[in-house]
Short mmCIF file of C-alpha atoms in Angstrom, two decimals:
data_model
loop_
_atom_site.label_atom_id
_atom_site.label_comp_id
_atom_site.label_asym_id
_atom_site.label_seq_id
_atom_site.Cartn_x
_atom_site.Cartn_y
_atom_site.Cartn_z
CA MET A 1 -43.13 26.21 50.48
CA ALA A 2 -45.51 29.18 50.48
CA TYR A 3 -48.85 27.48 50.21
CA GLU A 4 -48.25 24.03 51.65
CA GLU A 5 -49.05 23.35 55.27
CA GLU A 6 -45.88 21.29 55.67
CA ARG A 7 -43.52 24.12 54.90
CA VAL A 8 -40.35 24.88 56.76
CA SER A 9 -40.88 27.37 59.49
CA THR A 10 -38.48 29.23 61.73
CA GLY A 11 -41.15 29.28 64.40
CA SER A 12 -44.48 30.87 65.10
CA THR A 13 -43.27 33.57 67.48
CA SER A 14 -43.91 37.22 66.77
CA ALA A 15 -40.14 37.81 66.58
CA THR A 16 -39.58 35.38 63.72
CA THR A 17 -42.73 36.55 61.96
CA SER A 18 -41.50 40.13 62.21
CA LEU A 19 -38.09 39.13 60.86
CA ARG A 20 -39.61 37.37 57.85
CA LYS A 21 -41.75 40.43 57.14
CA LYS A 22 -38.70 42.69 57.26
CA VAL A 23 -36.96 40.45 54.73
CA ALA A 24 -40.09 40.14 52.57
CA GLU A 25 -40.86 43.87 52.31
CA PRO A 26 -37.80 44.84 50.21
CA LEU A 27 -38.33 41.74 48.06
CA VAL A 28 -41.88 42.86 47.33
CA ARG A 29 -40.69 46.38 46.51
CA ILE A 30 -38.35 45.09 43.81
CA GLY A 31 -41.07 42.90 42.35
CA VAL A 32 -40.16 39.45 43.67
CA THR A 33 -43.16 37.11 43.60
CA PRO A 34 -43.86 34.03 45.74
CA ASP A 35 -43.39 31.79 42.71
CA VAL A 36 -39.90 33.22 42.15
CA LEU A 37 -38.93 32.23 45.69
CA THR A 38 -40.49 28.79 45.25
CA VAL A 39 -38.39 28.22 42.12
CA ALA A 40 -35.30 29.60 43.86
CA GLY A 41 -35.77 27.11 46.68
CA ALA A 42 -36.02 24.24 44.21
CA LEU A 43 -32.90 25.44 42.37
CA PHE A 44 -30.96 25.58 45.64
CA SER A 45 -32.07 21.98 46.25
CA LEU A 46 -30.88 21.04 42.77
CA ALA A 47 -27.49 22.61 43.50
CA ALA A 48 -27.35 20.85 46.87
CA GLY A 49 -28.11 17.53 45.19
CA PHE A 50 -25.29 18.10 42.72
CA LEU A 51 -22.87 18.83 45.56
CA PHE A 52 -23.98 15.74 47.45
CA GLY A 53 -23.49 13.70 44.29
CA ILE A 54 -19.85 14.74 43.96
CA GLY A 55 -19.15 14.20 47.65
CA GLU A 56 -19.21 17.81 48.85
CA ILE A 57 -21.48 16.96 51.76
CA PHE A 58 -20.75 20.03 53.90
CA TRP A 59 -21.23 22.55 51.10
CA GLY A 60 -24.30 20.70 49.94
CA GLY A 61 -25.72 21.14 53.43
CA ILE A 62 -24.99 24.87 53.35
CA VAL A 63 -26.75 25.25 49.99
CA LEU A 64 -29.64 23.15 51.29
CA TRP A 65 -29.93 25.62 54.17
CA PHE A 66 -30.57 28.40 51.64
CA SER A 67 -33.32 26.27 50.15
CA GLY A 68 -34.85 26.02 53.61
CA VAL A 69 -34.67 29.79 54.02
CA MET A 70 -36.72 30.23 50.85
CA ASP A 71 -39.46 27.99 52.18
CA PRO A 72 -41.27 30.30 54.62
CA LEU A 73 -40.36 33.45 52.70
CA ASP A 74 -42.65 32.85 49.74
CA GLY A 75 -45.66 32.68 52.03
CA THR A 76 -44.63 35.89 53.77
CA VAL A 77 -44.13 37.61 50.41
CA ALA A 78 -47.62 36.50 49.36
CA GLU A 79 -49.06 37.97 52.54
CA THR A 80 -47.11 41.21 52.12
CA ARG A 81 -48.35 41.54 48.54
CA ARG A 82 -51.86 40.83 49.89
CA GLN A 83 -51.93 38.03 47.36
CA GLY A 84 -52.87 35.27 49.76
CA ALA A 85 -52.93 31.59 48.94
CA SER A 86 -54.35 30.31 45.69
CA ARG A 87 -55.12 26.85 44.36
CA SER A 88 -52.75 27.32 41.43
CA GLY A 89 -50.05 28.50 43.82
CA ALA A 90 -50.63 25.51 46.09
CA LEU A 91 -50.35 23.12 43.15
CA PHE A 92 -47.16 24.77 41.89
CA ASP A 93 -45.65 24.90 45.36
CA SER A 94 -46.36 21.26 46.21
CA THR A 95 -45.01 20.10 42.86
CA MET A 96 -41.78 22.06 43.27
CA ASP A 97 -41.40 20.71 46.80
CA ARG A 98 -41.48 17.15 45.49
CA TYR A 99 -38.94 17.97 42.78
CA ALA A 100 -36.74 19.64 45.39
CA GLU A 101 -36.74 16.54 47.57
CA PHE A 102 -36.00 14.31 44.61
CA PHE A 103 -33.03 16.49 43.60
CA VAL A 104 -31.50 16.12 47.06
CA PHE A 105 -32.00 12.37 47.33
CA PHE A 106 -30.85 11.79 43.75
CA GLY A 107 -27.55 13.41 44.72
CA PHE A 108 -27.17 10.95 47.58
CA LEU A 109 -28.10 8.07 45.27
CA VAL A 110 -25.27 9.06 42.94
CA TYR A 111 -22.78 9.42 45.78
CA PHE A 112 -23.76 6.14 47.48
CA ARG A 113 -24.33 4.27 44.22
CA SER A 114 -22.19 1.36 45.41
CA GLY A 115 -23.00 -0.48 48.61
CA TRP A 116 -25.83 -0.78 51.11
CA MET A 117 -26.33 2.97 51.57
CA PHE A 118 -27.85 3.15 48.08
CA TYR A 119 -30.82 1.15 49.35
CA VAL A 120 -31.08 3.26 52.50
CA VAL A 121 -31.33 6.40 50.38
CA MET A 122 -33.97 4.72 48.21
CA LEU A 123 -36.01 3.95 51.33
CA ALA A 124 -35.59 7.52 52.59
CA LEU A 125 -36.75 8.90 49.24
CA MET A 126 -39.70 6.51 49.13
CA GLY A 127 -40.71 7.38 52.68
CA SER A 128 -40.44 11.13 52.11
CA LEU A 129 -42.61 11.01 49.01
CA MET A 130 -45.16 8.70 50.66
CA VAL A 131 -45.50 10.98 53.69
CA SER A 132 -46.58 13.80 51.38
CA TYR A 133 -48.71 11.55 49.17
CA VAL A 134 -50.71 10.04 52.04
CA LYS A 135 -51.37 13.55 53.36
CA ALA A 136 -52.51 14.88 49.98
CA ARG A 137 -54.66 11.84 49.23
CA GLY A 138 -56.22 11.84 52.68
CA GLU A 139 -57.14 15.50 52.45
CA SER A 140 -58.63 15.01 48.98
CA LEU A 141 -60.92 12.35 50.48
CA GLY A 142 -62.01 14.61 53.31
CA GLN A 143 -59.55 13.81 56.08
CA LYS A 144 -59.46 16.74 58.49
CA GLU A 145 -56.39 16.11 60.63
CA VAL A 146 -53.20 14.85 59.02
CA ARG A 147 -50.35 14.63 61.47
CA GLY A 148 -47.09 12.78 61.71
CA LEU A 149 -43.60 12.87 63.12
CA MET A 150 -41.44 13.35 60.04
CA GLN A 151 -43.16 16.11 58.08
CA ARG A 152 -41.35 18.23 55.50
CA PRO A 153 -39.89 20.75 57.99
CA GLU A 154 -38.49 17.98 60.18
CA ARG A 155 -37.06 16.15 57.18
CA LEU A 156 -35.31 19.23 55.85
CA ILE A 157 -33.98 20.31 59.25
CA LEU A 158 -32.63 16.82 59.93
CA LEU A 159 -30.92 16.70 56.54
CA MET A 160 -29.43 20.18 56.93
CA THR A 161 -28.13 19.37 60.40
CA GLY A 162 -26.68 16.00 59.45
CA THR A 163 -24.93 17.24 56.32
CA ILE A 164 -23.52 20.43 57.82
CA LEU A 165 -22.24 18.63 60.93
CA ASN A 166 -20.94 15.66 58.95
CA THR A 167 -17.41 16.98 58.47
CA PRO A 168 -16.72 18.30 62.00
CA LEU A 169 -18.32 15.32 63.75
CA ASN A 170 -16.49 12.84 61.55
CA HIS A 171 -13.22 14.63 62.25
CA PHE A 172 -13.58 14.75 66.03
CA LEU A 173 -15.79 11.76 66.87
CA PHE A 174 -15.99 9.31 63.98
CA SER A 175 -12.54 9.46 62.42
CA ASP A 176 -12.60 5.73 61.69
CA CYS A 177 -15.97 5.87 59.91
CA ASP A 178 -16.34 7.59 56.55
CA ASN A 179 -19.32 9.98 56.49
CA CYS A 180 -20.85 8.30 59.54
CA THR A 181 -22.93 11.35 60.45
CA VAL A 182 -24.69 11.71 57.12
CA LYS A 183 -25.13 7.95 56.87
CA GLY A 184 -26.79 7.91 60.28
CA THR A 185 -28.98 10.82 59.25
CA LEU A 186 -30.18 8.99 56.15
CA VAL A 187 -30.86 5.80 58.12
CA ILE A 188 -32.98 7.79 60.58
CA LEU A 189 -34.83 9.40 57.68
CA ALA A 190 -35.43 6.05 56.01
CA VAL A 191 -36.97 4.61 59.17
CA LEU A 192 -38.96 7.59 60.43
CA THR A 193 -40.39 8.73 57.10
CA ASN A 194 -41.84 5.32 56.37
CA LEU A 195 -43.16 5.04 59.93
CA THR A 196 -44.80 8.44 59.48
CA ALA A 197 -46.40 7.37 56.20
CA VAL A 198 -47.81 4.24 57.88
CA GLN A 199 -48.95 6.32 60.86
CA ARG A 200 -50.81 8.70 58.55
CA LEU A 201 -52.32 5.82 56.60
CA ILE A 202 -53.67 4.18 59.76
CA ALA A 203 -55.00 7.49 61.12
CA GLY A 204 -56.58 8.33 57.77
CA ARG A 205 -58.32 4.98 57.44
CA ARG A 206 -59.63 5.29 60.98
CA GLU A 207 -60.99 8.80 60.41
CA LEU A 208 -62.45 8.17 56.96
CA SER A 209 -64.13 4.91 57.94
CA GLY A 210 -65.61 6.42 61.09
#
């Protein structure tokens, strides 16, 4: 969220930066801190996970979108407060990000608790956590460049898109397949997150051994 490099961003253009600042300024005036927004984002993820768990895929996607909105805002609030990044903030932010991801995937694990999709969700959760772990461990050992396809912003955007579009696409295109859109989204996540973790591991070993 605020302090982590892999935070969700609405883009780096001056227009989106200006919009975030306009939203952040009144929040700062009423005393909202970056940590409050970080916690709010995690709570939205918890609510989204609950909705996914009871089968409300569309509404879970909408709530997950609010979690994504919180992600760049805490950094903008920190800048507006002239607070800047801090090591304690970075630790708190990264920890809450991992909890937020677990909440979401746990909801899918509950919903798909019977059948092959349970294992797909497990692989997606494992891959998502390993992408972040390999990055954090590599940087702690001195790795300078940590890149990869399926970073946190891409993961969240893919999940939001797949869950929000699940109902309309299933109605118009996949009427014979129950929740085909969200299932396909989770399969893509399971494959690409683990590929990204392996990609980062290979790149990290190459850089650190050179």
